Structures are given as C-alpha cells and as structure tokens.
C-alpha cells in the first residue's frame, strides 16, 4: 500500500490539541485551507467574526481553538479588528501568590493562597495583553501590515507604558490594603472567638466553628479592596480607546481559550472585575470570544441578550431544525467536508478512500458514529487504524474502526475519568465519581438485558437480527444528573423527544467504543416503521437513575466531603476521620448517609409531580400486581384480573414503568420469552398502601356511623 505516511500525517493533524498550530513543511499556516465549518458556507466562522461577544461551547476536541485560529487570521486579513489570543488556563497556572501570610497562624493558608492567585490572575491577564501588543510592535507588524508611521508606534508604546505604570500602582495598593484589612479583620475574630477546641459529645470532633465566617470575611475583604483600587476603566480601557484611534480599527477582539478549565470562583472574579467592565464600558471597542464547556461557565452580570452563543456538540448544534433526520444529514455532510477538505492538503499521490475496505457513504456514517464528529477523537481513531492495519499493508475495515473506537474509550475516556482526581466536571455536579461510574455500570447492564430480551421478542418493532441497544431515554429532569458523564465522553445527547407518557425526555447515545467493549450494538433504526424504536418503554431508564440515587450510600463529613462506601475499611484505619479535612488542618468524622441529599430531594420533587398522573384504571393494574406480589404477571393475566383487554394493559404498562411503579421481571421474561411485570416498592409505599389505608378509614367511618344509627 503506497503513501501511508500521507494518511499518518492526515490523522495526526486532526489529533492536534488546543493551541498547536497546523503548518506545512515550510512553516506556513494551513488553518485557512483546512478549516471546515460545522455548517455550510462558513456560518459559524462568520458569526464568530462579528463584532459581538461570542461564546463557543463544546466538549474537548470539538475544534474551539481551531475556530479561534481561523478567526484571528481573518482579522489580520481584513484589518477591521485587532485580535489578541489569551491562553487563560496557562496564565492562571502561572499566577502564584506574592504576599507571605504564613505569619497569620489563625487563617487557612489555602484560602488566602486561593484569593491571591485570583488577584494575580487578573494582573497577569492584563500584562499578557500588553505583552502581545508590544510583540506586534517589535515584530514590525504595525509598520508593515497596518502601515503605521514611527510617531504612531511611539504613541502606542506610550499608552502601553501608562498601562504598565497604572497596573503596578493599582496592584501595589491592592496588596498593601489586602494585607492590612484581612489581617485586622482576622485579628478581631481571633480575639472574639476562643472556642476552637474539642467539642464534647457522643461523637467527638474538632470544633472550628469560625472557619466558615473567616472564609466569608476573606472574600468580602477582597471584594472591598478590589472595589476601591481596581478601576478597570482608568487602568486599561481609557488607554485602549486611545490605541484604537491610533490603529484606526473598529474593534479589539480578545480570544479567551481554555476559559472553562479554571474553577467557578476564579471565573467569577475574572468575569466581574475584568470581562464585564471591558465588555460594558469600552464603547463597543473590546469584544470577547470565549471557549468553554457546557456547564462550566459563569456569566455574572453580563447581559446574555448581547452574547452570541455557538454550540459545537452534535445535538446542540443541529437542534435548530427540530428534526433528527435533518440533524444526522447535516452531521454527515460536515463529516464528508471535514475529511475531504483536509485530505486535499495532505494526500498528493494517494486518495483517502483508497485506504478503506468500506463504501464511501457507509464509511462516513461510521466515522460520525464513532466520533460524534469530534475532530480530535476522529484523529486518534484514524491514527489507531494506521497502527493496526495500514502499516501491515491491510486496508481499514469496519471491524478495525470498531476496535479503534474501543481502544480510544478504554485508553482515554475511561482511564482518564477513573484515574484523574482533577477531572473537569460541570459546576453544578455534586455527585462523586465512584457513584457516577456505578450508575453507568447499571445503565450498561440494563442495555445488555434489553439486547437479550429484544432478541427473543416477537414484536414487529424488533424484527431482524442484531437490533441496536446503544440509546436510552430519561426524562428532562433526570437528564441533568448525567451532565458529567456526557461532558467526559461516555454518552451524548442525541435528541429531545416525548416518551410514551408524553413527558419531555432526552434520548442519549452511549459512546460507540463503550458499546463495542460491552458487546452492545450501536445505531438508530432509520426505517419509517421503526421511527419510535427508542420510545419503547424498555429503553426508559428513569427507574434506574431514581433507584440509584435513592439507594446509594456514602460516607460524608459535616463539610460535605463524600467517600464511596467501598472505602469503609480505609476510613476505619483513620478512626473514620475525613481525609480531605485532615489535609486542611481540621478534624471531622464521616458518617454513613445517603448520597447527595440535594439530588434525592430533587428526585422527590420530580416524583411528587408525576404521581398525580395516575388514573383509576392504572391504579387497578397496580392493585392487581400488589395482590400477587412478589410474583410477576404478564399483560394477559393482568387483563383478566382487571377486566381490561391485554392490549389496553400493554399500552398502560410503559407509563407505569416510566414512573417507576412497575418494573420488568428480567429473569422470568427471558425464560418464558414474554414480558412479566413486578410492582415496585415505590408503588406500594406511595400509592397502594396510602390509598388502601384511606379506603379502610372511610369504611371504618361508615361502619361507625351505621352503628351510631342503630344505637339511636
């Protein structure tokens, strides 16, 4: 097989992550040549280039940095806006504290350090912007491309010098006042609070009751000092407006990459004290282009109506059409353009399709399914195929692509999630990682059961061999509990639908590589008669999620740190002390509790709304099941007991499963090749028992009334 090195370079170019520049052998940028827009006619690129603040939202590897690089080149070409690229995460990592607070023994050094990092982060970002402009001057860019004379360049340098001096003066005042105000406040608290000691109780623990108030005071003092000494308008905006007039450009675009890699507290300070003032007070001169993940963005007081949001993930990008077939059509079109546009730059003597033993249309459908059109993921998978097949002079087959997808899942998605304690997660995600992994395992087991059950089903909906079980449905409220698993690549939102009970729900697709590992068939039936394939009640996993969060037990301390139940022996070795609190210098005990009480309360609120939807016929079905519980029954028997037709019962059962009131008896259903149903504990506790108790009370009241009449 000739020229496989071209394939190798092609695949590696897709793998390039974050800020890596794509160049040819001469060092010339290839961005404008290989850039492929998610929509036809460069719709996203045109939107990002508009003089508006723009937020690009997408998972890792979706091409956010590539969009920035293309837009920056466009600005240099058009000369209508001046672009500056800022790597937010790198600057944040370099922002180390400059003040020594170690002498303050009564304050959490970790807390002080955190806020000093936030302060230095702001300072370093402003310095970085100055530095980038200075680099343009020293490289001759202004004189060569913008045709500025020496006098104008000197004026720009003068404004940059003013910013440097203002910056130095402002942050010197901030440092001094932070030290004095925080020190004074905490000294007062130390004098007034002498209750740090051991609390005597049946559960002894170190009682440092003023820690929370100290942390609050630190935050308040930072805000107060910033308010008094950090005037962004005087510090930087006024000087930038002068530079604007010198450059004769309409806008300054600040491209903030990896913004969502910093935590919410750092984002809030950055947004409130830097982005919002520049966005609102710069006379429409400064516009931000921000790259972020879904669920990891703080906007504060920025007016959302003045922001352009650009989504890169499959469902969010194409949902504007409200048609899944149209979304899939556009996704395939993008996949073809992405491959062919880039291939034109890398394949000189070969053809991309010559390396595959798969027809073109089928190939692109598979490439979309295994990657969900995430370019970096696609690059890895094609690179794996190069290693497994092409270097051995074998064409890439569908099986090879499946194996590569599984390798990506195991080596990158799964291993990163399990092993990395600093994993990126949505800001509102409060579920410990072990619990999420356990939930994922339950979902997989349910889909394995569905696969077995479908193979034995006589329903026309499941005619044919190897029916897919890669997708599942949960209602909209429960879908939010899966955000972290989605952000980290285990599953993807595929569509928004109405389930059989007409409840707004989300159709999720498990990762292709995950399905491959667990022998689940991936796909969504395209036939018209099977358009409601995944609306079948067996693919509703509401009960799995509900039961998981209601039953999962964890060890939890008073500060909210949670530990998986499996760590019990490790915790016992340290007398059940919280390891996280110990690192912070405090002593608390962990106790067994139900995981994420806040989530459980949310589930209860959702359930309380759904229970009122039960009608009398459905109660009769539940009551019949309760009379034979724990024996499971088929629809035919339930029809006989309720005097309904079995067809009528079979139409009601899916809703009861959705509400978690009925569940499938897996073993019996598989053995008898017919679905059998069980009453759940939830149905007994929340519906059957309360209603029967009320009936009993009413009968007693009637009996007492009749006895009273007889006595009279």
XYZ file of C-alpha atoms in Angstrom:
712
model
C 0.000 0.000 0.000
C 1.591 3.258 -1.168
C 1.958 6.573 0.642
C 0.584 5.517 4.019
C 2.709 8.311 5.509
C 0.253 10.790 3.995
C -2.534 9.060 5.911
C -0.430 9.209 9.080
C 0.148 12.977 8.741
C -3.540 13.482 7.954
C -4.643 11.632 11.111
C -2.068 13.394 13.292
C -3.265 16.795 12.047
C -6.739 16.022 13.400
C -5.241 14.979 16.743
C -3.530 18.336 17.284
C -4.957 19.678 20.502
C -5.562 23.109 21.873
C -3.156 25.766 20.651
C -0.957 23.625 18.363
C -0.580 25.374 15.016
C -1.164 23.463 11.806
C 1.578 24.272 9.273
C 3.098 22.810 6.116
C 6.737 21.756 5.710
C 7.739 25.390 5.133
C 6.082 26.586 8.340
C 3.187 28.302 6.544
C -0.144 28.179 8.374
C -2.696 25.806 6.873
C -5.633 26.940 9.009
C -7.475 28.825 6.280
C -7.028 25.895 3.892
C -8.070 23.033 6.171
C -10.634 24.845 8.336
C -14.004 23.155 7.951
C -17.068 24.846 9.361
C -19.737 22.852 11.165
C -22.281 24.415 8.788
C -22.148 25.088 5.059
C -20.883 28.457 3.833
C -18.719 29.019 6.943
C -21.745 30.044 9.013
C -20.019 29.620 12.395
C -16.837 31.374 11.279
C -18.878 34.329 10.026
C -20.737 34.508 13.338
C -17.520 34.464 15.387
C -16.094 37.249 13.220
C -18.997 39.579 14.007
C -18.247 42.499 16.381
C -20.125 40.825 19.226
C -19.038 38.974 22.333
C -19.219 35.311 21.350
C -19.172 32.173 23.495
C -18.230 28.901 21.805
C -19.490 25.848 23.698
C -18.277 22.337 23.015
C -16.652 19.308 24.564
C -12.913 18.662 24.411
C -11.644 18.219 20.888
C -14.611 19.805 19.103
C -12.375 22.428 17.462
C -12.834 25.548 19.589
C -9.159 26.555 19.293
C -9.203 25.904 15.544
C -12.161 28.259 15.160
C -10.195 30.885 17.089
C -7.131 30.463 14.857
C -9.236 30.844 11.714
C -10.987 33.927 13.076
C -7.678 35.514 14.126
C -6.277 35.045 10.611
C -9.440 36.619 9.211
C -8.959 39.691 11.411
C -5.369 40.132 10.252
C -6.534 39.892 6.647
C -9.472 42.288 6.991
C -7.701 44.758 9.347
C -11.126 45.752 10.730
C -10.425 44.319 14.183
C -7.244 43.719 16.138
C -7.066 40.157 17.577
C -5.276 39.056 20.759
C -5.192 35.406 21.833
C -5.098 34.620 25.576
C -4.475 31.125 26.953
C -6.457 31.555 30.171
C -5.528 28.237 31.787
C -1.768 28.714 31.284
C -1.863 32.217 32.748
C -3.942 31.020 35.686
C -1.438 28.242 36.413
C 1.399 30.796 36.474
C -0.436 33.159 38.846
C 1.415 32.447 42.102
C 0.974 34.497 45.302
C 3.402 37.315 46.082
C 2.473 38.008 49.714
C 3.556 35.914 52.677
C 0.643 35.281 55.029
C 2.302 32.435 56.887
C 2.716 34.657 59.932
C -1.049 34.751 60.275
C -1.463 31.481 62.127
C -5.200 31.690 62.604
C -6.132 31.744 58.930
C -6.360 28.910 56.439
C -3.266 29.360 54.274
C -5.062 27.509 51.489
C -7.916 30.033 51.473
C -5.595 33.049 51.409
C -3.479 31.479 48.666
C -6.565 30.865 46.559
C -7.622 34.511 46.546
C -4.077 35.727 45.979
C -3.944 33.506 42.899
C -7.193 35.061 41.654
C -5.754 38.537 42.193
C -2.519 37.698 40.393
C -4.507 36.036 37.629
C -6.218 39.337 36.814
C -2.883 41.120 36.852
C -1.197 38.559 34.592
C -4.005 38.682 32.015
C -3.663 42.453 31.674
C 0.131 42.108 31.422
C -0.290 39.422 28.761
C -2.468 41.708 26.622
C 0.155 44.445 26.909
C 2.890 41.966 26.041
C 1.046 40.759 22.922
C 0.681 44.323 21.624
C 4.374 45.008 22.345
C 5.281 41.871 20.379
C 3.362 43.197 17.380
C 5.398 46.403 17.603
C 8.781 44.672 17.918
C 7.997 42.281 15.040
C 7.255 45.201 12.730
C 3.646 44.117 12.245
C 2.172 47.580 12.788
C 4.529 49.283 10.365
C 4.469 46.525 7.737
C 0.801 45.498 7.669
C -1.066 48.442 9.208
C 1.327 50.987 7.646
C 1.746 52.963 10.866
C 4.498 55.566 10.917
C 7.075 55.852 13.703
C 5.194 58.618 15.510
C 2.047 56.495 15.852
C 4.013 53.483 17.046
C 5.697 55.641 19.702
C 2.276 56.862 20.849
C 1.096 53.260 21.197
C 4.202 52.455 23.255
C 3.456 55.443 25.493
C -0.058 54.165 26.164
C 1.293 50.698 26.939
C 3.781 52.251 29.368
C 0.921 54.084 31.081
C -0.951 50.797 31.455
C 2.156 49.183 32.984
C 2.570 52.028 35.473
C -1.135 52.091 36.329
C -1.085 48.324 36.761
C 1.918 48.412 39.078
C 0.480 51.232 41.183
C -3.006 49.690 41.455
C -1.818 46.242 42.482
C 0.713 47.603 44.974
C -2.183 49.381 46.695
C -4.298 46.236 46.476
C -1.527 44.125 48.046
C -0.960 46.547 50.920
C -4.640 47.021 51.671
C -5.414 43.316 51.388
C -2.727 42.528 53.934
C -3.888 45.214 56.337
C -7.657 44.716 56.031
C -7.635 40.920 56.147
C -5.078 40.854 58.945
C -7.060 43.355 61.032
C -10.356 41.575 60.484
C -8.975 38.167 61.344
C -7.192 39.521 64.408
C -10.559 40.779 65.667
C -12.066 37.359 65.084
C -9.243 35.635 66.928
C -9.783 37.862 69.974
C -13.554 37.442 69.875
C -13.564 33.741 69.119
C -11.778 31.461 71.523
C -13.968 28.437 71.022
C -11.525 26.451 68.927
C -11.260 23.130 70.715
C -12.689 19.692 71.148
C -16.477 19.538 71.294
C -17.675 17.091 73.954
C -20.396 14.853 72.622
C -21.158 11.257 71.839
C -19.398 11.858 68.519
C -16.249 13.863 69.401
C -14.768 16.028 66.685
C -12.646 19.130 66.391
C -14.933 22.156 66.503
C -13.618 25.086 64.500
C -16.881 26.910 64.156
C -15.434 30.160 62.861
C -13.764 28.693 59.744
C -16.748 29.438 57.510
C -17.051 33.008 58.770
C -13.317 33.577 58.246
C -13.578 32.380 54.662
C -16.557 34.664 54.113
C -14.647 37.626 55.557
C -11.670 36.964 53.282
C -13.970 37.060 50.258
C -15.658 40.240 51.496
C -12.312 41.963 52.065
C -11.097 41.039 48.590
C -14.263 42.464 47.043
C -13.984 45.641 49.128
C -10.335 46.247 48.233
C -10.924 45.499 44.545
C -13.842 47.920 44.517
C -11.664 50.694 45.964
C -8.467 50.194 43.980
C -9.217 48.249 40.789
C -10.767 50.708 38.365
C -10.567 48.866 35.059
C -11.718 51.900 33.099
C -8.860 54.089 34.329
C -6.415 51.213 34.444
C -6.807 49.933 30.907
C -9.956 50.947 28.994
C -9.099 54.637 28.523
C -5.653 53.721 27.184
C -7.101 51.109 24.851
C -9.501 53.657 23.400
C -6.524 55.892 22.584
C -4.764 52.934 20.932
C -7.952 52.249 18.980
C -7.845 55.727 17.431
C -4.158 55.316 16.559
C -4.672 51.910 14.926
C -7.851 53.098 13.196
C -9.557 49.761 13.800
C -13.158 49.263 14.870
C -12.624 46.563 17.475
C -10.199 44.727 19.694
C -11.066 41.022 19.860
C -9.820 39.148 22.931
C -9.861 35.386 22.331
C -10.009 33.588 25.688
C -9.128 29.931 25.197
C -9.497 27.183 27.832
C -11.673 29.506 29.925
C -13.677 26.635 31.392
C -10.516 24.939 32.701
C -10.493 27.350 35.666
C -12.868 26.943 38.606
C -16.041 28.943 39.188
C -14.607 31.238 41.891
C -11.746 32.254 39.598
C -14.220 32.726 36.739
C -16.498 34.898 38.860
C -13.655 37.265 39.815
C -12.390 37.347 36.230
C -15.848 37.997 34.795
C -16.968 40.544 37.399
C -13.724 42.543 37.592
C -12.344 42.250 34.073
C -14.607 40.936 31.318
C -17.858 42.649 32.345
C -16.282 46.146 32.716
C -14.381 45.833 29.432
C -17.446 44.467 27.674
C -19.772 47.170 29.018
C -17.551 50.276 29.287
C -15.259 50.165 26.251
C -17.677 51.923 23.889
C -18.153 48.667 21.919
C -14.420 48.586 21.167
C -13.493 45.418 23.084
C -15.297 42.184 22.248
C -14.612 38.792 23.787
C -14.503 35.413 22.110
C -14.689 32.765 24.848
C -14.193 28.987 24.515
C -15.908 26.881 27.156
C -17.525 23.562 28.024
C -21.259 23.247 28.647
C -21.965 23.609 32.351
C -18.653 25.323 33.145
C -19.343 28.989 32.509
C -20.096 31.855 34.883
C -21.548 34.941 33.190
C -22.354 37.122 36.196
C -23.817 40.468 35.199
C -23.038 40.189 31.502
C -26.221 40.717 29.501
C -26.931 37.356 27.843
C -29.104 39.002 25.206
C -25.972 40.715 23.853
C -23.976 37.490 23.512
C -23.794 35.152 20.516
C -23.749 31.520 21.644
C -22.207 28.980 19.269
C -22.645 25.256 20.001
C -20.342 22.594 18.551
C -21.715 19.353 20.044
C -23.984 17.346 17.747
C -27.423 17.865 19.272
C -26.951 21.455 20.441
C -25.505 22.467 17.067
C -28.210 20.996 14.850
C -31.280 21.051 17.094
C -32.382 24.310 15.462
C -34.076 22.143 12.823
C -36.104 20.111 15.385
C -35.695 17.103 13.124
C -33.322 14.252 13.970
C -33.075 13.070 10.355
C -32.096 16.571 9.238
C -29.548 16.776 12.064
C -27.991 13.471 11.001
C -27.939 14.636 7.390
C -26.056 17.809 8.346
C -23.686 15.848 10.582
C -22.798 13.512 7.707
C -22.329 16.475 5.385
C -19.885 18.018 7.880
C -18.033 14.715 8.243
C -17.569 14.476 4.480
C -16.407 18.100 4.201
C -14.071 17.719 7.205
C -12.377 14.661 5.685
C -12.232 15.768 2.052
C -11.202 19.363 2.724
C -8.297 18.314 4.926
C -7.401 15.363 2.696
C -6.877 17.749 -0.224
C -3.940 19.259 1.685
C -2.312 16.013 2.821
C -2.866 13.471 0.058
C -0.786 14.275 -3.005
C -0.266 10.863 -4.580
C -2.959 8.846 -2.810
C -6.681 9.085 -2.090
C -8.137 8.969 1.420
C -10.822 6.439 0.457
C -8.276 4.025 -1.052
C -7.146 3.103 2.456
C -10.562 1.681 3.435
C -12.361 -1.528 2.585
C -15.690 0.239 3.152
C -18.009 2.049 0.744
C -17.807 5.839 0.975
C -21.342 6.505 2.286
C -21.106 3.750 4.892
C -17.628 4.921 5.912
C -18.768 8.459 6.715
C -21.750 7.171 8.673
C -19.414 5.009 10.778
C -16.908 7.848 11.236
C -19.705 10.059 12.546
C -20.994 7.378 14.916
C -17.592 6.534 16.409
C -16.558 10.163 16.884
C -19.813 12.177 17.120
C -17.902 14.497 14.737
C -15.321 15.453 17.373
C -12.256 16.091 15.147
C -9.612 15.248 17.754
C -11.320 11.965 18.638
C -11.598 11.131 14.943
C -7.868 11.815 14.562
C -6.994 9.408 17.364
C -9.189 6.644 15.941
C -7.736 7.008 12.433
C -4.241 7.031 13.937
C -5.027 3.770 15.755
C -6.189 2.285 12.432
C -2.889 3.328 10.868
C -1.081 1.346 13.581
C -3.370 -1.700 13.479
C -3.855 -2.053 9.718
C -2.076 0.269 7.307
C 1.488 -0.334 8.496
C 0.773 -4.056 7.989
C -0.373 -3.409 4.416
C -4.018 -4.090 5.298
C -6.913 -1.810 4.442
C -9.050 -0.406 7.248
C -12.260 -2.372 7.774
C -15.395 -1.656 9.763
C -14.130 -4.042 12.441
C -10.827 -2.152 12.621
C -12.676 1.131 13.152
C -14.735 -0.503 15.902
C -11.593 -1.797 17.600
C -10.009 1.655 17.361
C -13.109 3.242 18.901
C -12.935 0.751 21.765
C -9.230 1.494 22.270
C -9.972 5.227 22.439
C -12.694 4.600 25.003
C -10.502 2.399 27.192
C -7.247 4.356 26.961
C -8.562 7.922 27.002
C -12.209 8.289 28.031
C -12.453 5.596 30.698
C -8.936 5.691 32.159
C -8.894 9.500 32.396
C -12.233 9.591 34.200
C -11.360 6.878 36.707
C -7.753 7.847 37.465
C -7.835 11.656 37.384
C -8.951 13.247 40.650
C -8.933 16.683 38.994
C -11.315 15.706 36.245
C -13.234 18.545 34.602
C -16.886 18.462 35.645
C -19.916 20.794 35.396
C -20.050 23.400 38.167
C -23.401 22.136 39.466
C -22.339 18.479 39.537
C -22.358 17.276 43.158
C -22.173 13.528 42.555
C -18.993 11.692 43.477
C -17.160 9.967 40.636
C -17.476 6.450 42.091
C -21.255 6.869 42.215
C -21.353 8.008 38.590
C -19.265 5.043 37.461
C -21.615 2.748 39.363
C -24.623 4.368 37.680
C -23.020 3.924 34.260
C -22.495 0.233 35.019
C -26.208 -0.100 35.848
C -27.146 1.557 32.550
C -24.865 -0.825 30.654
C -26.318 -3.867 32.422
C -29.842 -2.707 31.587
C -28.928 -2.322 27.913
C -27.367 -5.793 27.922
C -30.633 -7.160 29.268
C -32.556 -5.237 26.602
C -30.349 -6.821 23.943
C -31.170 -10.325 25.201
C -34.842 -9.501 25.626
C -35.188 -7.983 22.155
C -33.573 -11.000 20.509
C -36.389 -13.139 21.946
C -39.162 -10.617 21.279
C -41.910 -11.362 18.763
C -42.802 -7.683 18.332
C -42.618 -6.308 14.781
C -40.726 -3.328 16.166
C -37.785 -5.615 16.877
C -37.860 -7.724 13.718
C -34.466 -8.660 12.340
C -31.144 -9.706 13.761
C -28.746 -7.634 15.840
C -31.077 -4.831 16.870
C -29.264 -1.858 18.488
C -29.401 -1.061 22.206
C -26.962 1.860 22.288
C -29.507 4.586 23.048
C -31.753 5.164 26.042
C -34.306 7.682 27.288
C -34.638 9.605 30.566
C -36.957 12.471 31.393
C -35.651 16.019 31.139
C -35.189 16.497 34.877
C -33.148 13.328 35.344
C -31.052 14.101 32.253
C -29.249 16.850 34.174
C -27.824 14.213 36.521
C -25.907 12.752 33.565
C -24.176 16.005 32.566
C -20.777 14.965 33.898
C -20.839 11.615 32.117
C -21.704 13.467 28.913
C -19.040 16.141 29.350
C -16.428 13.412 29.740
C -17.479 11.443 26.682
C -19.362 8.402 27.990
C -22.584 9.422 26.283
C -24.031 12.153 24.080
C -27.366 13.922 23.855
C -28.871 12.675 20.599
C -32.380 14.103 20.546
C -35.212 15.587 22.621
C -38.395 13.541 22.452
C -41.715 12.835 24.150
C -41.882 9.438 25.790
C -44.979 7.211 25.742
C -46.407 9.158 28.674
C -45.919 12.419 26.728
C -43.191 13.523 29.162
C -40.363 15.678 27.756
C -37.314 13.439 27.648
C -33.759 13.192 26.344
C -32.515 10.456 24.035
C -28.902 9.646 24.929
C -26.431 7.648 22.866
C -23.758 5.646 24.656
C -20.239 6.041 23.279
C -19.546 3.752 20.311
C -16.345 2.402 21.900
C -18.166 1.729 25.164
C -20.809 -0.247 23.260
C -18.090 -2.164 21.478
C -16.407 -3.059 24.778
C -19.651 -4.354 26.278
C -20.896 -6.074 23.112
C -23.813 -3.682 22.572
C -24.864 -2.942 19.002
C -24.710 0.766 18.143
C -27.231 2.553 15.981
C -30.597 4.204 15.498
C -33.035 2.443 13.126
C -33.751 4.646 10.122
C -36.798 2.777 8.778
C -40.073 4.703 8.929
C -41.866 1.864 10.713
C -39.182 1.929 13.404
C -39.037 5.681 13.951
C -40.298 5.168 17.524
C -37.882 2.315 18.247
C -36.251 4.005 21.234
C -39.598 5.282 22.521
C -40.358 1.738 23.631
C -40.642 1.575 27.415
C -37.753 -0.887 27.764
C -35.356 1.930 26.804
C -36.690 4.265 29.501
C -34.116 4.259 32.311
C -35.800 6.706 34.685
C -36.221 3.962 37.270
C -32.514 3.070 37.072
C -31.471 6.642 37.866
C -34.142 7.095 40.521
C -33.271 3.915 42.386
C -29.541 4.542 42.102
C -29.618 7.907 43.835
C -32.190 6.815 46.375
C -30.173 3.783 47.453
C -26.530 4.772 47.082
C -24.832 5.160 50.442
C -21.680 7.169 51.070
C -19.593 8.330 53.987
C -19.952 12.068 54.438
C -18.488 14.670 56.819
C -20.139 17.887 58.037
C -18.231 19.852 55.372
C -19.854 17.864 52.573
C -16.892 15.703 51.555
C -18.170 12.352 50.288
C -16.431 8.974 50.057
C -17.623 5.804 48.394
C -18.953 3.054 50.654
C -16.190 0.745 49.399
C -13.630 2.912 51.246
C -15.061 1.919 54.624
C -12.029 -0.166 55.664
C -9.620 2.619 54.696
C -11.601 5.157 56.717
C -11.752 2.830 59.721
C -7.944 2.760 59.775
C -8.052 6.500 60.500
C -10.841 6.287 63.071
C -13.426 7.430 60.482
C -11.740 10.842 60.119
C -12.321 12.813 56.904
C -9.081 12.699 54.816
C -9.909 15.928 52.972
C -10.478 17.873 56.194
C -7.244 16.466 57.644
C -5.328 17.957 54.710
C -6.832 21.350 55.583
C -5.758 21.004 59.204
C -9.184 20.274 60.670
C -10.648 17.151 62.236
C -14.106 15.893 61.355
C -15.728 12.477 61.391
C -17.501 10.839 58.480
C -20.852 9.141 58.924
C -22.853 6.875 56.667
C -25.509 8.782 54.750
C -27.489 8.646 51.543
C -25.550 10.095 48.639
C -26.209 13.668 47.581
C -29.232 14.614 49.687
C -29.824 17.626 47.458
C -30.198 15.325 44.441
C -32.525 12.994 46.332
C -34.772 15.912 47.279
C -34.806 16.956 43.641
C -35.870 13.443 42.631
C -38.650 13.513 45.227
C -39.948 16.810 43.818
C -39.986 15.313 40.331
C -41.795 12.208 41.579
C -44.395 14.179 43.523
C -45.438 15.844 40.272
C -45.659 12.555 38.385
C -47.704 10.604 40.947
C -50.763 12.780 40.437
C -50.966 11.494 36.844
C -52.197 8.047 37.921
C -55.808 7.381 36.886
C -58.207 4.755 38.250
C -57.514 2.182 35.521
C -53.801 2.378 36.211
C -54.463 2.001 39.930
C -56.410 -1.182 39.209
C -53.401 -2.580 37.331
C -51.109 -1.684 40.230
C -53.535 -3.145 42.748
C -53.693 -6.410 40.817
C -49.910 -6.637 40.821
C -49.855 -5.900 44.560
C -52.214 -8.800 45.257
C -49.779 -11.270 43.678
C -46.551 -9.537 44.731
C -43.739 -10.642 44.681
C -44.928 -12.873 41.820
C -44.682 -11.161 38.419
C -47.533 -11.229 35.899
C -47.879 -10.859 32.095
C -50.288 -8.407 30.448
C -52.763 -11.175 29.621
C -53.160 -12.156 33.282
C -53.412 -8.508 34.352
C -56.165 -8.058 31.772
C -58.113 -10.951 33.277
C -57.732 -9.558 36.806
C -58.788 -6.020 35.873
C -61.381 -6.911 33.224
C -59.359 -4.995 30.626
C -58.100 -6.330 27.312
C -54.428 -7.306 27.354
C -53.856 -4.707 24.588
C -55.229 -1.992 26.871
C -52.970 -3.136 29.729
C -49.906 -3.288 27.460
C -50.483 0.352 26.473
C -50.682 1.470 30.122
C -47.668 -0.503 31.384
C -44.993 1.721 29.710
C -46.256 4.781 31.593
C -46.161 2.903 34.898
C -42.599 1.807 34.142
C -41.677 5.420 33.322
C -42.970 6.495 36.722
C -41.050 3.751 38.488
C -44.194 1.997 39.694
C -43.712 -1.171 37.676
C -40.565 -2.980 36.571
C -39.790 -5.868 34.243
C -39.006 -9.228 35.844
C -35.851 -9.807 33.771
C -35.168 -13.464 34.562
C -38.746 -14.648 34.132
C -39.273 -12.602 30.962
C -36.193 -14.104 29.317
C -37.043 -17.640 30.441
C -40.668 -17.536 29.216
C -39.967 -15.254 26.214
C -42.786 -12.980 27.381
C -42.607 -9.799 29.452
C -43.648 -10.224 33.092
C -44.083 -7.266 35.435
C -43.499 -6.611 39.128
C -44.828 -3.943 41.472
C -42.045 -1.690 42.803
C -41.545 -0.716 46.435
C -42.197 2.869 45.401
C -45.683 1.970 44.106
C -46.509 0.084 47.288
C -45.300 2.854 49.620
C -46.591 5.869 47.687
C -49.793 4.637 46.063
C -51.151 1.230 47.089
C -50.666 1.457 50.869
C -51.835 5.105 51.257
C -54.935 4.578 49.117
C -55.891 1.302 50.799
C -55.378 2.956 54.174
C -57.705 5.798 53.173
C -60.299 3.275 51.958
C -60.005 1.437 55.267
C -60.503 4.682 57.187
C -63.588 5.538 55.121
C -65.066 2.078 55.697
C -64.449 2.441 59.432
C -66.150 5.830 59.402
C -69.160 4.359 57.580
C -69.301 1.392 59.963
C -69.105 3.685 62.990
C -71.834 5.893 61.549
C -74.119 2.871 60.927
C -73.524 1.585 64.470
C -74.395 5.017 65.796
C -77.694 4.995 63.850
C -78.564 1.525 65.198
C -77.932 2.669 68.766
C -80.166 5.668 68.233
